[in-house]
């Protein structure tokens, strides 16, 4: 079966990704199998254009940023700041200064929980999370609660993996100071009704942090239309290098927040007695930032925008829908999360009487890379009454053939375990 959706020429796109042509598990009398990379929610692969941007930077433009009064430093600074502008345009941020480069989603959330949280949370204040969050959007808030006396609460989910919005009024109280919620959770793939949550949180007087690690790479994002107060994501889940992430924050919030990390670059002035913080965004970018990773992220954004976020989302929906069709005929397979029209390209499941790790290992023998375990979402798995699950997660370079291979391999695994 071929691999095209209306707008994307996936075969041509795949030629940009050297790693996708990997053949693995070859042995003297065995030809090996073609890699089917279905672990994109963990991290994506990089096209040649991003790899080349990284090589070019090291070969031609590399120096430390914002420091040197020399030509090379100016070059490097320009490229780094261009990357910030590309992020600004990708997410519709009002100004560049509201785009902070961090090392990833995890650091971005820790920054807000530490800086905004410590300055604003008081005993009995409430932080509202949901049962579908990644540990990165749980633990920093538990730590903030431990420091400030605030209370962490969890909006429940329904059995089919959606937020129980009917309970939101009960969970949004006059004490709720912030709601931190995934736009798309990393196991269930649910496309959460963010606009509604944000409106209702604001009506209740709470701020909203959007964990967009699984949404910015896969769909159009507009922080102004959403009304998000903070929005965070990682470069490595959207074709960029690892080690760079983004915090968007509304200017007035960021300006009022104390710096997170102290050191070089984040100051206007230092004496032996005190320091004055720099303006945004430098105030939150202490030390040498992830220069080349940010420039690589800029190249990744160029690549994504050339394809078009809507076309990317449409292709992933095609794959997800087909995966649901193909996998529903695998005996004993149970999907986690809602039906395809309500989710992104994440398909998590359990297989009756087969541990998720065995599933993933046997799929790997067929060259199919998926993730197995609790996926950094232990509270979610507890809520669902399971210890682990298997997750296939698609990106725009995946094909319908790969979906068919996944289905065939799972059928085979089921047969093996039935014989045991
Ligand atoms: N939030 C969500 C929804 C995620 O999927 C992930 C990573 O899987 C994270 C946060 C953490 O991202 P990172 O490890 O890049 O900091």
Short mmCIF file of C-alpha atoms and ligand atoms in Angstrom, two decimals:
data_model
loop_
_atom_site.label_atom_id
_atom_site.label_comp_id
_atom_site.label_asym_id
_atom_site.label_seq_id
_atom_site.Cartn_x
_atom_site.Cartn_y
_atom_site.Cartn_z
CA UNK A 1 0.00 0.00 0.00
CA UNK A 2 1.39 3.44 -0.74
CA UNK A 3 1.73 6.26 1.50
CA UNK A 4 0.34 9.48 0.35
CA UNK A 5 -2.11 11.79 1.97
CA UNK A 6 -3.60 14.63 -0.07
CA UNK A 7 -0.95 17.18 0.69
CA UNK A 8 2.23 15.37 1.65
CA UNK A 9 4.53 13.40 -0.63
CA UNK A 10 5.75 11.12 2.12
CA UNK A 11 8.14 9.09 -0.05
CA UNK A 12 9.96 12.26 -1.04
CA UNK A 13 9.91 13.53 2.54
CA UNK A 14 11.43 10.28 3.80
CA UNK A 15 14.42 10.80 1.55
CA UNK A 16 15.29 13.82 3.74
CA UNK A 17 15.67 11.58 6.81
CA UNK A 18 18.80 9.44 6.50
CA UNK A 19 18.00 7.32 9.56
CA UNK A 20 14.66 6.15 8.17
CA UNK A 21 16.41 3.95 5.61
CA UNK A 22 18.17 1.96 8.33
CA UNK A 23 18.06 -1.81 7.94
CA UNK A 24 18.53 -3.61 11.24
CA UNK A 25 19.06 -7.09 12.64
CA UNK A 26 20.86 -8.30 9.53
CA UNK A 27 22.82 -11.53 10.03
CA UNK A 28 24.99 -13.61 7.63
CA UNK A 29 22.03 -15.51 6.20
CA UNK A 30 19.32 -13.00 6.99
CA UNK A 31 18.74 -9.83 5.04
CA UNK A 32 17.61 -7.69 7.99
CA UNK A 33 14.49 -5.65 8.37
CA UNK A 34 13.65 -2.08 7.49
CA UNK A 35 13.30 0.28 10.45
CA UNK A 36 9.74 1.40 11.16
CA UNK A 37 10.21 4.25 13.61
CA UNK A 38 6.98 4.57 15.59
CA UNK A 39 8.38 6.19 18.73
CA UNK A 40 7.92 9.81 17.78
CA UNK A 41 6.22 10.86 20.98
CA UNK A 42 9.52 10.04 22.73
CA UNK A 43 11.62 11.89 20.19
CA UNK A 44 11.51 12.46 16.46
CA UNK A 45 14.18 12.02 13.79
CA UNK A 46 15.97 14.83 12.00
CA UNK A 47 15.97 15.69 8.32
CA UNK A 48 19.17 16.41 6.43
CA UNK A 49 18.25 20.12 6.44
CA UNK A 50 18.43 20.28 10.25
CA UNK A 51 21.60 18.19 10.40
CA UNK A 52 23.17 20.49 7.80
CA UNK A 53 22.16 23.63 9.72
CA UNK A 54 23.97 22.21 12.76
CA UNK A 55 27.07 21.29 10.75
CA UNK A 56 27.08 24.71 9.02
CA UNK A 57 26.87 26.49 12.35
CA UNK A 58 29.83 24.59 13.77
CA UNK A 59 31.80 24.91 10.54
CA UNK A 60 31.13 28.56 9.78
CA UNK A 61 29.30 30.55 12.41
CA UNK A 62 30.05 29.26 15.88
CA UNK A 63 31.04 31.46 18.82
CA UNK A 64 29.40 32.35 22.11
CA UNK A 65 26.37 34.60 21.83
CA UNK A 66 25.66 38.08 23.19
CA UNK A 67 29.20 38.38 24.50
CA UNK A 68 31.88 38.98 21.96
CA UNK A 69 32.58 42.19 20.23
CA UNK A 70 33.77 40.23 17.26
CA UNK A 71 32.40 39.22 13.89
CA UNK A 72 31.90 35.54 14.63
CA UNK A 73 29.99 36.20 17.83
CA UNK A 74 27.72 38.58 15.93
CA UNK A 75 27.05 35.84 13.37
CA UNK A 76 26.25 33.32 16.03
CA UNK A 77 24.07 35.79 17.95
CA UNK A 78 22.14 36.68 14.80
CA UNK A 79 21.42 33.02 14.06
CA UNK A 80 20.40 32.33 17.65
CA UNK A 81 18.07 35.34 17.70
CA UNK A 82 16.68 34.41 14.26
CA UNK A 83 15.72 31.06 15.78
CA UNK A 84 13.85 32.89 18.53
CA UNK A 85 11.96 34.84 15.85
CA UNK A 86 11.04 31.56 14.12
CA UNK A 87 9.63 30.18 17.39
CA UNK A 88 7.71 33.41 17.88
CA UNK A 89 6.13 33.11 14.46
CA UNK A 90 5.40 29.37 14.87
CA UNK A 91 3.38 29.87 18.05
CA UNK A 92 2.05 33.36 17.35
CA UNK A 93 3.75 34.98 20.36
CA UNK A 94 3.20 38.75 20.48
CA UNK A 95 6.89 39.56 20.94
CA UNK A 96 10.25 37.78 20.72
CA UNK A 97 11.07 38.65 24.31
CA UNK A 98 8.26 36.38 25.47
CA UNK A 99 10.08 33.39 23.95
CA UNK A 100 12.62 31.94 26.39
CA UNK A 101 15.01 29.21 25.31
CA UNK A 102 15.39 26.48 27.92
CA UNK A 103 16.77 22.96 27.71
CA UNK A 104 13.36 21.36 27.20
CA UNK A 105 9.77 21.08 28.36
CA UNK A 106 10.87 19.72 31.72
CA UNK A 107 13.10 22.69 32.44
CA UNK A 108 10.45 25.13 31.20
CA UNK A 109 7.88 23.76 33.64
CA UNK A 110 10.41 23.73 36.46
CA UNK A 111 11.21 27.35 35.66
CA UNK A 112 7.58 28.40 36.05
CA UNK A 113 6.92 26.21 39.09
CA UNK A 114 10.04 27.54 40.81
CA UNK A 115 10.01 31.17 39.74
CA UNK A 116 6.28 31.99 39.46
CA UNK A 117 5.29 29.30 41.98
CA UNK A 118 7.58 30.33 44.82
CA UNK A 119 6.69 33.98 44.37
CA UNK A 120 2.92 33.49 44.17
CA UNK A 121 1.77 30.30 45.90
CA UNK A 122 0.69 30.39 49.52
CA UNK A 123 -0.50 27.67 51.91
CA UNK A 124 -3.89 26.22 50.84
CA UNK A 125 -3.62 27.74 47.35
CA UNK A 126 -4.44 25.12 44.75
CA UNK A 127 -2.56 23.92 41.68
CA UNK A 128 -4.84 22.03 39.31
CA UNK A 129 -3.31 19.29 37.14
CA UNK A 130 -5.03 16.41 35.39
CA UNK A 131 -4.78 12.64 35.72
CA UNK A 132 -3.30 12.38 32.22
CA UNK A 133 -0.15 14.46 32.78
CA UNK A 134 3.46 13.50 32.13
CA UNK A 135 5.64 13.41 35.26
CA UNK A 136 7.29 16.60 34.00
CA UNK A 137 3.99 18.37 34.57
CA UNK A 138 3.41 16.76 37.97
CA UNK A 139 6.65 16.57 39.92
CA UNK A 140 7.71 20.26 39.63
CA UNK A 141 4.28 21.21 41.02
CA UNK A 142 4.54 18.69 43.83
CA UNK A 143 7.91 20.23 44.66
CA UNK A 144 6.43 23.74 44.53
CA UNK A 145 3.60 22.59 46.79
CA UNK A 146 6.11 21.14 49.26
CA UNK A 147 7.96 24.47 49.36
CA UNK A 148 4.94 26.76 49.61
CA UNK A 149 2.20 24.77 51.35
CA UNK A 150 0.00 24.84 48.25
CA UNK A 151 -2.13 21.82 47.38
CA UNK A 152 -1.96 19.83 44.15
CA UNK A 153 -5.28 18.56 42.80
CA UNK A 154 -6.00 16.38 39.80
CA UNK A 155 -8.92 16.81 37.42
CA UNK A 156 -10.17 13.26 36.76
CA UNK A 157 -10.45 11.61 33.37
CA UNK A 158 -13.22 9.54 31.86
CA UNK A 159 -12.76 5.85 31.09
CA UNK A 160 -12.23 6.64 27.41
CA UNK A 161 -9.34 8.96 28.20
CA UNK A 162 -10.88 12.41 28.06
CA UNK A 163 -10.87 15.13 30.69
CA UNK A 164 -13.96 15.01 32.90
CA UNK A 165 -14.90 18.59 32.06
CA UNK A 166 -18.17 18.18 33.94
CA UNK A 167 -16.11 18.15 37.12
CA UNK A 168 -14.08 21.25 36.21
CA UNK A 169 -16.29 23.71 38.10
CA UNK A 170 -15.89 21.61 41.21
CA UNK A 171 -12.10 21.58 40.82
CA UNK A 172 -11.72 25.25 39.89
CA UNK A 173 -12.13 27.00 43.20
CA UNK A 174 -11.35 30.54 44.36
CA UNK A 175 -8.09 29.06 45.67
CA UNK A 176 -6.95 27.70 42.29
CA UNK A 177 -3.95 29.79 41.24
CA UNK A 178 -2.77 27.84 38.22
CA UNK A 179 -4.01 25.08 35.95
CA UNK A 180 -1.23 23.09 34.27
CA UNK A 181 -2.53 20.83 31.51
CA UNK A 182 -1.22 18.96 28.49
CA UNK A 183 -2.59 20.11 25.14
CA UNK A 184 -2.14 16.49 24.07
CA UNK A 185 -1.10 13.94 26.72
CA UNK A 186 1.75 11.64 25.80
CA UNK A 187 -0.01 8.30 26.36
CA UNK A 188 -3.66 8.92 25.48
CA UNK A 189 -3.09 11.36 22.62
CA UNK A 190 -6.36 13.13 23.47
CA UNK A 191 -6.73 16.56 21.87
CA UNK A 192 -7.82 18.42 24.97
CA UNK A 193 -10.35 21.28 24.71
CA UNK A 194 -7.78 23.88 25.71
CA UNK A 195 -9.71 26.99 24.78
CA UNK A 196 -12.61 26.00 27.01
CA UNK A 197 -10.31 25.10 29.90
CA UNK A 198 -8.42 28.38 29.59
CA UNK A 199 -11.59 30.48 29.48
CA UNK A 200 -13.00 28.72 32.51
CA UNK A 201 -9.72 28.87 34.43
CA UNK A 202 -9.42 32.61 33.73
CA UNK A 203 -13.02 33.14 34.86
CA UNK A 204 -12.02 31.45 38.11
CA UNK A 205 -9.01 33.77 38.42
CA UNK A 206 -6.38 31.09 37.67
CA UNK A 207 -3.50 31.18 35.21
CA UNK A 208 -2.97 28.36 32.70
CA UNK A 209 0.27 26.64 31.72
CA UNK A 210 -0.07 24.52 28.59
CA UNK A 211 2.28 21.55 28.25
CA UNK A 212 2.49 21.58 24.48
CA UNK A 213 5.30 19.01 24.13
CA UNK A 214 3.00 16.74 22.08
CA UNK A 215 1.00 19.42 20.29
CA UNK A 216 3.33 22.09 18.90
CA UNK A 217 5.13 19.47 16.72
CA UNK A 218 1.86 18.16 15.29
CA UNK A 219 -0.69 20.94 14.88
CA UNK A 220 -1.08 24.65 14.41
CA UNK A 221 -0.49 26.65 17.62
CA UNK A 222 -1.50 30.21 18.38
CA UNK A 223 -0.81 31.29 21.95
CA UNK A 224 -2.76 34.53 21.54
CA UNK A 225 -5.89 32.88 20.14
CA UNK A 226 -5.66 30.30 22.93
CA UNK A 227 -5.09 32.88 25.61
CA UNK A 228 -2.37 30.74 27.21
CA UNK A 229 -0.41 32.36 30.03
CA UNK A 230 2.51 29.94 29.66
CA UNK A 231 3.16 27.38 26.94
CA UNK A 232 6.10 24.99 26.88
CA UNK A 233 7.60 22.46 24.47
CA UNK A 234 10.79 20.64 23.43
CA UNK A 235 12.84 20.90 20.23
CA UNK A 236 13.69 17.21 20.00
CA UNK A 237 10.04 16.20 19.53
CA UNK A 238 9.75 18.38 16.42
CA UNK A 239 12.81 17.49 14.31
CA UNK A 240 15.15 19.72 16.32
CA UNK A 241 18.20 18.73 18.33
CA UNK A 242 17.91 17.55 21.92
CA UNK A 243 18.86 20.00 24.64
CA UNK A 244 16.66 22.91 23.60
CA UNK A 245 13.14 23.78 24.59
CA UNK A 246 10.88 26.78 24.84
CA UNK A 247 8.95 28.65 27.46
CA UNK A 248 6.44 31.14 26.16
CA UNK A 249 5.10 33.40 28.90
CA UNK A 250 2.99 36.53 28.78
CA UNK A 251 5.26 39.52 29.17
CA UNK A 252 3.67 40.94 32.30
CA UNK A 253 4.00 37.57 34.04
CA UNK A 254 7.60 37.03 32.98
CA UNK A 255 8.54 40.57 33.96
CA UNK A 256 7.12 40.11 37.42
CA UNK A 257 8.83 36.75 37.99
CA UNK A 258 12.23 36.46 39.66
CA UNK A 259 15.02 34.79 37.67
CA UNK A 260 15.12 30.98 37.84
CA UNK A 261 18.85 30.32 37.50
CA UNK A 262 21.57 32.81 38.36
CA UNK A 263 24.82 33.34 36.47
CA UNK A 264 26.24 35.03 33.41
CA UNK A 265 24.00 36.69 30.81
CA UNK A 266 20.95 37.03 33.05
CA UNK A 267 22.14 40.20 34.77
CA UNK A 268 22.21 43.89 34.04
CA UNK A 269 24.70 44.60 36.83
CA UNK A 270 26.44 42.71 39.61
CA UNK A 271 28.20 44.06 42.67
CA UNK A 272 29.67 42.15 45.58
CA UNK A 273 26.43 42.87 47.41
CA UNK A 274 23.70 42.27 44.83
CA UNK A 275 22.65 41.79 41.25
CA UNK A 276 20.07 43.41 39.00
CA UNK A 277 18.44 41.05 36.53
CA UNK A 278 18.59 41.69 32.79
CA UNK A 279 15.57 42.41 30.61
CA UNK A 280 13.61 39.60 28.95
CA UNK A 281 14.48 37.15 27.56
CA UNK A 282 18.06 37.21 28.94
CA UNK A 283 16.74 37.28 32.52
CA UNK A 284 15.73 33.63 32.14
CA UNK A 285 18.68 32.46 30.04
CA UNK A 286 21.52 32.18 32.53
CA UNK A 287 24.84 30.88 31.30
CA UNK A 288 25.74 29.86 27.77
CA UNK A 289 22.46 28.85 26.15
CA UNK A 290 21.94 25.86 23.83
CA UNK A 291 23.19 27.93 20.89
CA UNK A 292 23.50 25.33 18.17
CA UNK A 293 20.45 23.41 19.33
CA UNK A 294 18.34 26.56 19.11
CA UNK A 295 19.67 27.26 15.61
CA UNK A 296 18.86 23.64 14.68
CA UNK A 297 15.37 24.13 16.07
CA UNK A 298 15.01 27.17 13.82
CA UNK A 299 15.85 24.96 10.81
CA UNK A 300 13.33 22.37 12.05
CA UNK A 301 10.64 25.06 12.21
CA UNK A 302 11.46 26.09 8.63
CA UNK A 303 11.02 22.47 7.56
CA UNK A 304 7.70 22.04 9.39
CA UNK A 305 6.30 25.30 8.09
CA UNK A 306 7.22 24.39 4.55
CA UNK A 307 5.15 21.21 4.86
CA UNK A 308 2.37 23.05 6.69
CA UNK A 309 1.09 22.12 10.14
CA UNK A 310 -2.40 21.37 8.80
CA UNK A 311 -1.04 18.90 6.25
CA UNK A 312 1.07 17.28 8.96
CA UNK A 313 -1.94 16.89 11.22
CA UNK A 314 -4.08 15.49 8.39
CA UNK A 315 -1.49 12.85 7.53
CA UNK A 316 -1.13 11.79 11.16
CA UNK A 317 -4.90 11.51 11.46
CA UNK A 318 -4.92 9.22 8.43
CA UNK A 319 -2.29 6.99 10.04
CA UNK A 320 -4.02 7.00 13.42
CA UNK A 321 -7.40 6.13 11.92
CA UNK A 322 -5.89 3.29 9.90
CA UNK A 323 -3.97 2.05 12.95
CA UNK A 324 -7.22 1.83 14.89
CA UNK A 325 -8.83 -0.14 12.04
CA UNK A 326 -5.91 -2.52 11.68
CA UNK A 327 -5.24 -3.03 15.38
CA UNK A 328 -8.88 -3.58 16.34
CA UNK A 329 -8.72 -6.99 14.70
CA UNK A 330 -5.78 -8.08 16.91
CA UNK A 331 -7.28 -10.40 19.55
CA UNK A 332 -7.05 -9.11 23.12
CA UNK A 333 -5.84 -5.63 22.13
CA UNK A 334 -7.36 -2.77 24.09
CA UNK A 335 -6.81 0.85 23.09
CA UNK A 336 -6.13 3.53 25.68
CA UNK A 337 -7.65 6.91 25.01
CA UNK A 338 -10.40 8.15 22.74
CA UNK A 339 -11.30 7.31 19.16
CA UNK A 340 -9.07 8.66 16.35
CA UNK A 341 -11.12 11.76 15.56
CA UNK A 342 -10.50 13.01 19.08
CA UNK A 343 -6.77 12.41 19.21
CA UNK A 344 -3.39 12.95 17.58
CA UNK A 345 -1.10 10.31 16.12
CA UNK A 346 -0.56 8.47 19.40
CA UNK A 347 -1.91 4.92 19.65
CA UNK A 348 -1.38 3.29 23.04
CA UNK A 349 -2.71 -0.13 23.91
CA UNK A 350 -2.47 -3.21 26.08
CA UNK A 351 -2.40 -6.76 24.78
CA UNK A 352 -4.16 -9.33 26.91
CA UNK A 353 -1.70 -11.60 28.77
CA UNK A 354 1.39 -10.11 27.07
CA UNK A 355 3.53 -7.63 28.97
CA UNK A 356 4.16 -4.34 27.20
CA UNK A 357 7.92 -4.91 27.34
CA UNK A 358 7.55 -8.27 25.59
CA UNK A 359 5.38 -6.62 22.95
CA UNK A 360 7.99 -3.93 22.34
CA UNK A 361 10.85 -6.44 22.23
CA UNK A 362 9.09 -8.70 19.76
CA UNK A 363 8.13 -5.72 17.61
CA UNK A 364 11.76 -4.64 17.65
CA UNK A 365 12.71 -8.00 16.09
CA UNK A 366 10.54 -6.93 13.15
CA UNK A 367 12.32 -3.56 13.05
CA UNK A 368 9.37 -1.73 14.59
CA UNK A 369 10.38 0.79 17.25
CA UNK A 370 7.69 1.58 19.84
CA UNK A 371 7.78 2.56 23.49
CA UNK A 372 6.65 0.34 26.38
CA UNK A 373 6.25 0.96 30.08
CA UNK A 374 4.57 3.72 32.06
CA UNK A 375 5.81 6.45 29.69
CA UNK A 376 6.46 8.85 32.61
CA UNK A 377 2.74 8.78 33.40
CA UNK A 378 2.40 6.53 36.45
CA UNK A 379 -0.68 8.26 37.90
CA UNK A 380 -2.45 7.77 34.56
CA UNK A 381 -1.61 4.07 34.45
CA UNK A 382 -2.79 3.67 38.03
CA UNK A 383 -6.07 5.39 37.12
CA UNK A 384 -6.47 2.99 34.20
CA UNK A 385 -5.70 0.02 36.45
CA UNK A 386 -2.63 -1.12 34.51
CA UNK A 387 1.11 -1.09 35.14
CA UNK A 388 2.31 -0.54 31.62
CA UNK A 389 1.23 -0.06 28.05
CA UNK A 390 2.69 -0.10 24.55
CA UNK A 391 2.68 3.09 22.52
CA UNK A 392 3.02 3.56 18.77
CA UNK A 393 3.34 7.22 17.88
CA UNK A 394 3.38 8.58 14.36
CA UNK A 395 4.87 11.57 12.60
CA UNK A 396 4.36 12.91 9.10
CA UNK A 397 7.11 10.67 7.69
CA UNK A 398 5.39 7.46 8.72
CA UNK A 399 3.55 5.40 6.15
CA UNK A 400 0.44 3.29 5.87
CA UNK A 401 2.76 0.37 5.10
CA UNK A 402 4.31 0.79 8.52
CA UNK A 403 0.85 0.73 10.09
CA UNK A 404 0.10 -2.55 8.27
CA UNK A 405 3.42 -3.99 9.45
CA UNK A 406 2.54 -3.07 13.03
CA UNK A 407 -0.80 -4.88 12.72
CA UNK A 408 0.74 -8.00 11.16
CA UNK A 409 3.49 -8.12 13.80
CA UNK A 410 1.00 -7.78 16.65
CA UNK A 411 -1.13 -10.59 15.19
CA UNK A 412 1.97 -12.75 15.13
CA UNK A 413 2.87 -11.85 18.74
CA UNK A 414 -0.63 -12.75 19.83
CA UNK A 415 -0.31 -16.12 18.07
CA UNK A 416 3.03 -16.81 19.77
CA UNK A 417 1.58 -16.12 23.20
CA UNK A 418 -1.56 -18.14 22.52
CA UNK A 419 0.65 -21.17 21.81
CA UNK A 420 2.50 -20.78 25.15
N1 LIG B 1 5.28 16.63 28.65
C1 LIG B 1 4.85 15.76 27.73
C2 LIG B 1 3.40 15.71 27.37
C3 LIG B 1 5.77 14.90 27.13
O1 LIG B 1 5.36 14.02 26.21
C4 LIG B 1 7.14 14.97 27.48
C5 LIG B 1 8.12 14.04 26.92
O2 LIG B 1 7.80 12.94 26.57
C6 LIG B 1 7.53 15.92 28.42
C7 LIG B 1 6.57 16.74 28.99
C8 LIG B 1 8.96 16.09 28.82
O3 LIG B 1 9.71 16.53 27.73
P1 LIG B 1 11.29 16.63 27.81
O4 LIG B 1 11.77 15.28 28.25
O5 LIG B 1 11.70 16.96 26.42
O6 LIG B 1 11.63 17.69 28.78
#
